[in-house]
């Protein structure tokens, strides 16, 4: 199983002691590891070896963790199935023959298969929560700025966060305790409010007595019937433990997927410009014409999905179209954030199915990228709003895993961990 979970199986030993001593961790292959290949699942970086560690990797080492490999992923984080990886697809250990989700599918699969105790992924529009749901494990997308992005190969700077996977909520929270905190090398990082000095893992009490849960009706529309039924069973379980729920509305989310992809693709177009065969990436071989050399390197180095997103992002940012697409997407983003703030003023947390569908069969969705984009409908609004969210196993439909997503206010990770630990 490990051969399709890891791109590089090279152990990196941590300190002799620490909070994660004796624990093994898989690291997504877009997180820099000094002296160990970091490919982003792309031919472009097939031989790239970083000269430095990402901040989260340094913190793992200091905490005594052993990194057991670099986990497979959709190329440059662009995908929902881990099938766009240059190194091949990853099977789902919890549902063989199905995708593990993406883009951090290898990380979730490593935990689900017992290849690692914990794992790190990155979440730009659901890339931690989707594979957590599809593989039946726990995944946390932290508040934007809680975890340093230094050493994370950028896809969408304003959207992405590194997040932990674990078999249980407490496991994932223990990893979050290690990686969270400000970093002078990442100016977007912030410390959680001072009153929140409690360890994240200590919040995993499962106490939901009196918890108010808002259920956005828009995030249930169009979802698979079995997924919705499993979701309501999980809500009923929380009710039995003392929580109460009521319906809320997020009118702006009907525009969230469109706004997200305009913003994410625009940022990707800019971020991936550096991979030209000169600064980074494999050379196309100079033949006397710089433009042709540049084009050849990118044609040979990037896969179809990455090329698609670069083209669309470049178009959205081009003269005459910036205001028509990118500016409108940013306006929609502000509307999404305001809707979440209003909803969270009426509830402690919000709840939805993590994914509106169960895991796809391997190969099922590769010919329809639009289908994959729409599958992110429940996860991308959280990234647009810079909020934290967690996916926990809710049960199964037709033998396939279903995840429950809980969303909280900014830096409300402890609230989410407390609620989610009632289920996992």
GROMACS .gro file of C-alpha atoms in nm:
model
  424
    1UNK     CA    1   0.000   0.000   0.000
    2UNK     CA    2   0.278   0.246   0.088
    3UNK     CA    3   0.410   0.257  -0.269
    4UNK     CA    4   0.107   0.458  -0.388
    5UNK     CA    5   0.080   0.665  -0.069
    6UNK     CA    6   0.434   0.804  -0.061
    7UNK     CA    7   0.630   0.971  -0.340
    8UNK     CA    8   0.950   0.951  -0.135
    9UNK     CA    9   0.993   0.707   0.155
   10UNK     CA   10   1.286   0.857   0.339
   11UNK     CA   11   1.283   0.873   0.719
   12UNK     CA   12   1.369   1.198   0.893
   13UNK     CA   13   1.439   1.147   1.261
   14UNK     CA   14   1.339   1.409   1.516
   15UNK     CA   15   1.471   1.496   1.860
   16UNK     CA   16   1.511   1.222   2.121
   17UNK     CA   17   1.225   1.356   2.330
   18UNK     CA   18   0.929   1.587   2.296
   19UNK     CA   19   0.548   1.576   2.279
   20UNK     CA   20   0.554   1.369   1.959
   21UNK     CA   21   0.843   1.137   2.052
   22UNK     CA   22   0.774   0.791   1.916
   23UNK     CA   23   0.502   0.916   1.678
   24UNK     CA   24   0.533   0.885   1.300
   25UNK     CA   25   0.419   1.159   1.063
   26UNK     CA   26   0.361   1.167   0.687
   27UNK     CA   27   0.424   1.505   0.524
   28UNK     CA   28   0.252   1.623   0.208
   29UNK     CA   29   0.499   1.658  -0.075
   30UNK     CA   30   0.452   2.034  -0.118
   31UNK     CA   31   0.606   2.103   0.226
   32UNK     CA   32   0.981   2.160   0.211
   33UNK     CA   33   1.214   1.910   0.377
   34UNK     CA   34   1.585   1.990   0.382
   35UNK     CA   35   1.784   1.735   0.181
   36UNK     CA   36   1.475   1.529   0.095
   37UNK     CA   37   1.302   1.551  -0.243
   38UNK     CA   38   0.990   1.771  -0.255
   39UNK     CA   39   0.806   1.728  -0.586
   40UNK     CA   40   0.456   1.877  -0.539
   41UNK     CA   41   0.339   1.569  -0.732
   42UNK     CA   42   0.478   1.722  -1.052
   43UNK     CA   43   0.726   1.627  -1.321
   44UNK     CA   44   0.838   1.990  -1.307
   45UNK     CA   45   0.992   1.932  -0.960
   46UNK     CA   46   1.070   1.561  -0.996
   47UNK     CA   47   1.431   1.612  -0.884
   48UNK     CA   48   1.395   1.920  -0.661
   49UNK     CA   49   1.563   1.891  -0.320
   50UNK     CA   50   1.502   2.189  -0.088
   51UNK     CA   51   1.798   2.338   0.100
   52UNK     CA   52   1.583   2.421   0.403
   53UNK     CA   53   1.298   2.292   0.619
   54UNK     CA   54   0.950   2.439   0.630
   55UNK     CA   55   0.869   2.586   0.972
   56UNK     CA   56   0.621   2.305   1.042
   57UNK     CA   57   0.888   2.046   0.961
   58UNK     CA   58   1.135   2.213   1.199
   59UNK     CA   59   0.868   2.206   1.469
   60UNK     CA   60   0.797   1.838   1.404
   61UNK     CA   61   1.166   1.756   1.447
   62UNK     CA   62   1.192   1.960   1.765
   63UNK     CA   63   0.884   1.778   1.901
   64UNK     CA   64   1.052   1.440   1.852
   65UNK     CA   65   0.839   1.316   1.561
   66UNK     CA   66   0.973   1.081   1.296
   67UNK     CA   67   0.879   1.175   0.941
   68UNK     CA   68   0.829   0.852   0.747
   69UNK     CA   69   0.777   0.987   0.397
   70UNK     CA   70   0.652   1.254   0.159
   71UNK     CA   71   0.289   1.184   0.078
   72UNK     CA   72   0.137   1.178  -0.269
   73UNK     CA   73  -0.084   1.467  -0.375
   74UNK     CA   74  -0.261   1.625  -0.670
   75UNK     CA   75  -0.007   1.815  -0.878
   76UNK     CA   76   0.070   2.147  -0.703
   77UNK     CA   77  -0.239   2.091  -0.488
   78UNK     CA   78  -0.477   2.121  -0.783
   79UNK     CA   79  -0.737   1.848  -0.761
   80UNK     CA   80  -0.992   1.668  -0.546
   81UNK     CA   81  -0.887   1.306  -0.600
   82UNK     CA   82  -0.502   1.282  -0.593
   83UNK     CA   83  -0.527   1.148  -0.948
   84UNK     CA   84  -0.350   1.445  -1.110
   85UNK     CA   85  -0.019   1.345  -0.947
   86UNK     CA   86   0.260   1.282  -1.199
   87UNK     CA   87   0.352   0.978  -0.987
   88UNK     CA   88   0.014   0.808  -1.022
   89UNK     CA   89  -0.307   0.781  -0.823
   90UNK     CA   90  -0.343   0.674  -0.460
   91UNK     CA   91  -0.602   0.413  -0.365
   92UNK     CA   92  -0.834   0.475  -0.071
   93UNK     CA   93  -0.753   0.236   0.218
   94UNK     CA   94  -1.101   0.289   0.362
   95UNK     CA   95  -1.275   0.224   0.030
   96UNK     CA   96  -1.051   0.028  -0.210
   97UNK     CA   97  -1.107   0.116  -0.573
   98UNK     CA   98  -1.209   0.469  -0.481
   99UNK     CA   99  -1.016   0.795  -0.461
  100UNK     CA  100  -0.881   0.913  -0.123
  101UNK     CA  101  -0.981   1.273  -0.194
  102UNK     CA  102  -0.745   1.556  -0.261
  103UNK     CA  103  -0.532   1.728  -0.288
  104UNK     CA  104  -0.379   1.584   0.034
  105UNK     CA  105  -0.495   1.232  -0.047
  106UNK     CA  106  -0.165   1.062   0.032
  107UNK     CA  107  -0.156   1.219   0.378
  108UNK     CA  108  -0.506   1.102   0.469
  109UNK     CA  109  -0.442   0.758   0.318
  110UNK     CA  110  -0.123   0.721   0.523
  111UNK     CA  111  -0.320   0.766   0.846
  112UNK     CA  112  -0.613   0.550   0.729
  113UNK     CA  113  -0.377   0.268   0.626
  114UNK     CA  114  -0.172   0.284   0.947
  115UNK     CA  115   0.141   0.387   0.755
  116UNK     CA  116   0.173   0.691   0.984
  117UNK     CA  117   0.023   0.793   1.318
  118UNK     CA  118  -0.032   1.150   1.201
  119UNK     CA  119   0.004   1.352   0.882
  120UNK     CA  120   0.031   1.704   0.748
  121UNK     CA  121  -0.157   1.834   0.447
  122UNK     CA  122  -0.241   2.175   0.306
  123UNK     CA  123  -0.592   2.312   0.257
  124UNK     CA  124  -0.656   2.575  -0.011
  125UNK     CA  125  -1.022   2.495  -0.071
  126UNK     CA  126  -1.083   2.173   0.122
  127UNK     CA  127  -0.766   1.975   0.055
  128UNK     CA  128  -0.738   1.854   0.415
  129UNK     CA  129  -1.110   1.812   0.487
  130UNK     CA  130  -1.203   1.634   0.161
  131UNK     CA  131  -0.950   1.349   0.199
  132UNK     CA  132  -1.026   1.325   0.571
  133UNK     CA  133  -1.392   1.269   0.484
  134UNK     CA  134  -1.321   1.024   0.201
  135UNK     CA  135  -1.071   0.820   0.409
  136UNK     CA  136  -1.269   0.818   0.733
  137UNK     CA  137  -1.011   1.009   0.941
  138UNK     CA  138  -0.998   1.349   1.112
  139UNK     CA  139  -0.862   1.660   0.938
  140UNK     CA  140  -0.834   2.017   1.065
  141UNK     CA  141  -0.818   2.330   0.850
  142UNK     CA  142  -0.686   2.598   1.090
  143UNK     CA  143  -0.774   2.966   1.091
  144UNK     CA  144  -0.576   3.152   0.825
  145UNK     CA  145  -0.255   3.267   0.995
  146UNK     CA  146  -0.253   3.019   1.284
  147UNK     CA  147   0.008   2.794   1.118
  148UNK     CA  148   0.316   2.918   0.932
  149UNK     CA  149   0.320   2.871   0.555
  150UNK     CA  150   0.697   2.924   0.535
  151UNK     CA  151   0.831   2.638   0.325
  152UNK     CA  152   0.492   2.548   0.175
  153UNK     CA  153   0.515   2.563  -0.205
  154UNK     CA  154   0.251   2.823  -0.282
  155UNK     CA  155  -0.066   2.761  -0.483
  156UNK     CA  156  -0.311   3.022  -0.349
  157UNK     CA  157  -0.139   3.237  -0.086
  158UNK     CA  158  -0.449   3.408   0.050
  159UNK     CA  159  -0.642   3.084   0.091
  160UNK     CA  160  -0.414   2.801   0.199
  161UNK     CA  161  -0.321   2.668   0.540
  162UNK     CA  162  -0.123   2.366   0.656
  163UNK     CA  163  -0.337   2.134   0.866
  164UNK     CA  164  -0.311   1.806   1.059
  165UNK     CA  165  -0.464   1.462   1.010
  166UNK     CA  166  -0.517   1.203   1.283
  167UNK     CA  167  -0.715   0.891   1.352
  168UNK     CA  168  -0.897   1.076   1.631
  169UNK     CA  169  -0.970   1.440   1.704
  170UNK     CA  170  -0.728   1.432   1.997
  171UNK     CA  171  -0.451   1.296   1.772
  172UNK     CA  172  -0.500   1.576   1.519
  173UNK     CA  173  -0.517   1.833   1.799
  174UNK     CA  174  -0.186   1.711   1.942
  175UNK     CA  175  -0.023   1.775   1.606
  176UNK     CA  176  -0.188   2.117   1.584
  177UNK     CA  177  -0.036   2.203   1.924
  178UNK     CA  178   0.308   2.147   1.775
  179UNK     CA  179   0.272   2.333   1.445
  180UNK     CA  180   0.057   2.632   1.551
  181UNK     CA  181   0.201   2.970   1.644
  182UNK     CA  182   0.350   3.281   1.491
  183UNK     CA  183   0.663   3.269   1.277
  184UNK     CA  184   0.887   3.565   1.194
  185UNK     CA  185   0.941   3.414   0.849
  186UNK     CA  186   0.569   3.431   0.766
  187UNK     CA  187   0.420   3.777   0.816
  188UNK     CA  188   0.064   3.641   0.785
  189UNK     CA  189   0.091   3.435   1.104
  190UNK     CA  190  -0.081   3.544   1.422
  191UNK     CA  191  -0.098   3.409   1.775
  192UNK     CA  192  -0.433   3.286   1.901
  193UNK     CA  193  -0.596   3.517   2.159
  194UNK     CA  194  -0.416   3.517   2.494
  195UNK     CA  195  -0.714   3.378   2.683
  196UNK     CA  196  -0.685   3.064   2.472
  197UNK     CA  197  -0.376   2.928   2.645
  198UNK     CA  198  -0.522   2.578   2.683
  199UNK     CA  199  -0.359   2.310   2.468
  200UNK     CA  200  -0.570   2.216   2.168
  201UNK     CA  201  -0.553   1.849   2.267
  202UNK     CA  202  -0.690   1.934   2.614
  203UNK     CA  203  -1.005   2.066   2.449
  204UNK     CA  204  -1.094   1.718   2.318
  205UNK     CA  205  -1.337   1.650   2.602
  206UNK     CA  206  -1.642   1.563   2.392
  207UNK     CA  207  -1.855   1.799   2.603
  208UNK     CA  208  -2.129   1.940   2.379
  209UNK     CA  209  -2.389   2.007   2.645
  210UNK     CA  210  -2.561   2.332   2.551
  211UNK     CA  211  -2.373   2.364   2.220
  212UNK     CA  212  -2.566   2.559   1.958
  213UNK     CA  213  -2.521   2.419   1.606
  214UNK     CA  214  -2.626   2.613   1.298
  215UNK     CA  215  -2.702   2.408   0.986
  216UNK     CA  216  -2.673   2.613   0.665
  217UNK     CA  217  -2.951   2.488   0.442
  218UNK     CA  218  -2.759   2.585   0.127
  219UNK     CA  219  -2.484   2.334   0.209
  220UNK     CA  220  -2.735   2.047   0.197
  221UNK     CA  221  -2.889   2.138  -0.137
  222UNK     CA  222  -2.794   1.896  -0.414
  223UNK     CA  223  -2.603   1.664  -0.181
  224UNK     CA  224  -2.624   1.286  -0.221
  225UNK     CA  225  -2.924   1.145  -0.031
  226UNK     CA  226  -2.712   0.891   0.156
  227UNK     CA  227  -2.466   1.163   0.258
  228UNK     CA  228  -2.749   1.383   0.388
  229UNK     CA  229  -2.903   1.095   0.584
  230UNK     CA  230  -2.568   1.013   0.744
  231UNK     CA  231  -2.516   1.381   0.826
  232UNK     CA  232  -2.848   1.404   1.010
  233UNK     CA  233  -2.768   1.085   1.202
  234UNK     CA  234  -2.450   1.254   1.328
  235UNK     CA  235  -2.643   1.567   1.425
  236UNK     CA  236  -2.889   1.347   1.615
  237UNK     CA  237  -2.596   1.187   1.798
  238UNK     CA  238  -2.477   1.533   1.905
  239UNK     CA  239  -2.832   1.620   2.014
  240UNK     CA  240  -2.840   1.308   2.232
  241UNK     CA  241  -2.527   1.442   2.403
  242UNK     CA  242  -2.684   1.777   2.486
  243UNK     CA  243  -2.636   1.992   2.176
  244UNK     CA  244  -2.917   2.165   1.989
  245UNK     CA  245  -2.940   2.267   1.626
  246UNK     CA  246  -3.128   2.518   1.416
  247UNK     CA  247  -3.119   2.608   1.049
  248UNK     CA  248  -2.930   2.915   0.925
  249UNK     CA  249  -2.882   3.070   0.583
  250UNK     CA  250  -2.567   3.159   0.390
  251UNK     CA  251  -2.707   3.317   0.072
  252UNK     CA  252  -2.363   3.406  -0.064
  253UNK     CA  253  -2.238   3.048  -0.091
  254UNK     CA  254  -2.412   3.004  -0.426
  255UNK     CA  255  -2.133   3.224  -0.563
  256UNK     CA  256  -1.852   3.078  -0.350
  257UNK     CA  257  -1.725   2.812  -0.591
  258UNK     CA  258  -1.702   3.060  -0.880
  259UNK     CA  259  -1.533   3.324  -0.663
  260UNK     CA  260  -1.293   3.070  -0.515
  261UNK     CA  261  -1.173   2.936  -0.848
  262UNK     CA  262  -1.122   3.282  -0.996
  263UNK     CA  263  -0.911   3.385  -0.694
  264UNK     CA  264  -0.725   3.054  -0.659
  265UNK     CA  265  -0.646   3.023  -1.029
  266UNK     CA  266  -0.534   3.385  -1.047
  267UNK     CA  267  -0.296   3.334  -0.756
  268UNK     CA  268  -0.175   3.007  -0.906
  269UNK     CA  269  -0.101   3.182  -1.236
  270UNK     CA  270   0.125   3.424  -1.051
  271UNK     CA  271   0.284   3.173  -0.812
  272UNK     CA  272   0.368   2.914  -1.077
  273UNK     CA  273   0.535   3.166  -1.308
  274UNK     CA  274   0.864   3.088  -1.131
  275UNK     CA  275   0.865   2.733  -1.269
  276UNK     CA  276   1.026   2.816  -1.601
  277UNK     CA  277   1.319   2.576  -1.621
  278UNK     CA  278   1.563   2.849  -1.515
  279UNK     CA  279   1.466   2.959  -1.167
  280UNK     CA  280   1.290   2.634  -1.075
  281UNK     CA  281   1.191   2.320  -1.257
  282UNK     CA  282   1.325   2.105  -1.535
  283UNK     CA  283   1.475   2.285  -1.832
  284UNK     CA  284   1.326   2.247  -2.176
  285UNK     CA  285   1.675   2.295  -2.324
  286UNK     CA  286   1.776   2.637  -2.457
  287UNK     CA  287   1.761   2.658  -2.837
  288UNK     CA  288   1.830   3.028  -2.882
  289UNK     CA  289   1.474   3.150  -2.828
  290UNK     CA  290   1.384   3.228  -2.468
  291UNK     CA  291   1.006   3.227  -2.523
  292UNK     CA  292   1.013   2.885  -2.689
  293UNK     CA  293   1.243   2.749  -2.418
  294UNK     CA  294   1.014   2.877  -2.145
  295UNK     CA  295   0.706   2.736  -2.317
  296UNK     CA  296   0.869   2.397  -2.374
  297UNK     CA  297   0.971   2.364  -2.008
  298UNK     CA  298   0.617   2.437  -1.891
  299UNK     CA  299   0.454   2.222  -2.159
  300UNK     CA  300   0.664   1.922  -2.058
  301UNK     CA  301   0.671   1.989  -1.685
  302UNK     CA  302   0.307   2.061  -1.601
  303UNK     CA  303   0.009   1.828  -1.622
  304UNK     CA  304  -0.325   1.911  -1.785
  305UNK     CA  305  -0.504   2.036  -1.471
  306UNK     CA  306  -0.221   2.271  -1.375
  307UNK     CA  307  -0.209   2.411  -1.729
  308UNK     CA  308  -0.586   2.461  -1.724
  309UNK     CA  309  -0.574   2.659  -1.401
  310UNK     CA  310  -0.277   2.871  -1.511
  311UNK     CA  311  -0.456   2.962  -1.835
  312UNK     CA  312  -0.782   3.052  -1.660
  313UNK     CA  313  -0.600   3.250  -1.391
  314UNK     CA  314  -0.394   3.441  -1.644
  315UNK     CA  315  -0.710   3.525  -1.838
  316UNK     CA  316  -0.887   3.650  -1.524
  317UNK     CA  317  -0.597   3.884  -1.449
  318UNK     CA  318  -0.546   4.009  -1.803
  319UNK     CA  319  -0.604   4.368  -1.909
  320UNK     CA  320  -0.971   4.437  -1.955
  321UNK     CA  321  -1.086   4.140  -1.750
  322UNK     CA  322  -0.939   4.206  -1.403
  323UNK     CA  323  -1.238   4.410  -1.287
  324UNK     CA  324  -1.486   4.180  -1.460
  325UNK     CA  325  -1.364   3.864  -1.287
  326UNK     CA  326  -1.099   3.904  -1.016
  327UNK     CA  327  -1.242   4.217  -0.852
  328UNK     CA  328  -1.593   4.071  -0.853
  329UNK     CA  329  -1.460   3.750  -0.699
  330UNK     CA  330  -1.299   3.951  -0.417
  331UNK     CA  331  -1.630   4.132  -0.360
  332UNK     CA  332  -1.804   3.795  -0.340
  333UNK     CA  333  -1.539   3.679  -0.092
  334UNK     CA  334  -1.621   3.970   0.138
  335UNK     CA  335  -1.990   3.881   0.114
  336UNK     CA  336  -1.918   3.517   0.206
  337UNK     CA  337  -1.719   3.627   0.509
  338UNK     CA  338  -1.997   3.858   0.625
  339UNK     CA  339  -2.255   3.579   0.591
  340UNK     CA  340  -2.043   3.346   0.805
  341UNK     CA  341  -1.993   3.616   1.069
  342UNK     CA  342  -2.370   3.671   1.084
  343UNK     CA  343  -2.444   3.299   1.108
  344UNK     CA  344  -2.183   3.244   1.380
  345UNK     CA  345  -2.339   3.527   1.580
  346UNK     CA  346  -2.643   3.298   1.615
  347UNK     CA  347  -2.463   2.965   1.672
  348UNK     CA  348  -2.150   2.833   1.840
  349UNK     CA  349  -2.053   2.627   1.534
  350UNK     CA  350  -2.192   2.555   1.190
  351UNK     CA  351  -2.231   2.201   1.054
  352UNK     CA  352  -2.259   2.047   0.708
  353UNK     CA  353  -2.155   1.735   0.522
  354UNK     CA  354  -1.784   1.779   0.446
  355UNK     CA  355  -1.837   1.662   0.089
  356UNK     CA  356  -2.175   1.651  -0.087
  357UNK     CA  357  -2.090   1.312  -0.237
  358UNK     CA  358  -1.918   0.990  -0.122
  359UNK     CA  359  -1.576   0.901  -0.267
  360UNK     CA  360  -1.560   0.871  -0.647
  361UNK     CA  361  -1.438   0.551  -0.807
  362UNK     CA  362  -1.084   0.575  -0.936
  363UNK     CA  363  -1.092   0.727  -1.285
  364UNK     CA  364  -1.460   0.817  -1.263
  365UNK     CA  365  -1.427   1.196  -1.263
  366UNK     CA  366  -1.106   1.266  -1.455
  367UNK     CA  367  -1.286   1.362  -1.776
  368UNK     CA  368  -1.513   1.618  -1.608
  369UNK     CA  369  -1.316   1.888  -1.423
  370UNK     CA  370  -1.632   2.092  -1.366
  371UNK     CA  371  -1.780   1.805  -1.164
  372UNK     CA  372  -1.473   1.812  -0.941
  373UNK     CA  373  -1.488   2.189  -0.897
  374UNK     CA  374  -1.854   2.170  -0.789
  375UNK     CA  375  -1.772   1.893  -0.541
  376UNK     CA  376  -1.587   2.158  -0.337
  377UNK     CA  377  -1.909   2.351  -0.271
  378UNK     CA  378  -1.910   2.285   0.106
  379UNK     CA  379  -1.542   2.341   0.172
  380UNK     CA  380  -1.428   2.642  -0.033
  381UNK     CA  381  -1.650   2.897   0.147
  382UNK     CA  382  -1.452   2.835   0.467
  383UNK     CA  383  -1.124   2.929   0.296
  384UNK     CA  384  -1.279   3.240   0.147
  385UNK     CA  385  -1.384   3.344   0.500
  386UNK     CA  386  -1.044   3.259   0.660
  387UNK     CA  387  -1.220   3.045   0.922
  388UNK     CA  388  -1.126   2.716   1.093
  389UNK     CA  389  -1.306   2.390   1.020
  390UNK     CA  390  -1.273   2.023   1.106
  391UNK     CA  391  -1.391   1.707   0.931
  392UNK     CA  392  -1.475   1.403   1.142
  393UNK     CA  393  -1.614   1.064   1.038
  394UNK     CA  394  -1.994   1.073   1.048
  395UNK     CA  395  -2.063   0.719   0.928
  396UNK     CA  396  -2.104   0.549   0.593
  397UNK     CA  397  -2.340   0.537   0.298
  398UNK     CA  398  -2.336   0.221   0.087
  399UNK     CA  399  -2.012   0.123   0.262
  400UNK     CA  400  -1.835   0.449   0.174
  401UNK     CA  401  -1.709   0.702   0.435
  402UNK     CA  402  -1.898   1.026   0.499
  403UNK     CA  403  -1.754   1.324   0.685
  404UNK     CA  404  -1.919   1.584   0.908
  405UNK     CA  405  -1.774   1.936   0.879
  406UNK     CA  406  -1.786   2.174   1.173
  407UNK     CA  407  -1.701   2.541   1.115
  408UNK     CA  408  -1.615   2.792   1.387
  409UNK     CA  409  -1.522   3.157   1.432
  410UNK     CA  410  -1.167   3.277   1.372
  411UNK     CA  411  -0.929   3.110   1.620
  412UNK     CA  412  -1.217   2.897   1.745
  413UNK     CA  413  -1.022   2.571   1.700
  414UNK     CA  414  -1.072   2.465   2.062
  415UNK     CA  415  -1.448   2.499   2.028
  416UNK     CA  416  -1.442   2.283   1.715
  417UNK     CA  417  -1.215   2.024   1.876
  418UNK     CA  418  -1.440   2.002   2.181
  419UNK     CA  419  -1.749   1.949   1.968
  420UNK     CA  420  -1.590   1.713   1.714
  421UNK     CA  421  -1.440   1.491   1.983
  422UNK     CA  422  -1.791   1.388   2.079
  423UNK     CA  423  -1.796   1.191   1.752
  424UNK     CA  424  -1.433   1.084   1.708
   0.00000   0.00000   0.00000
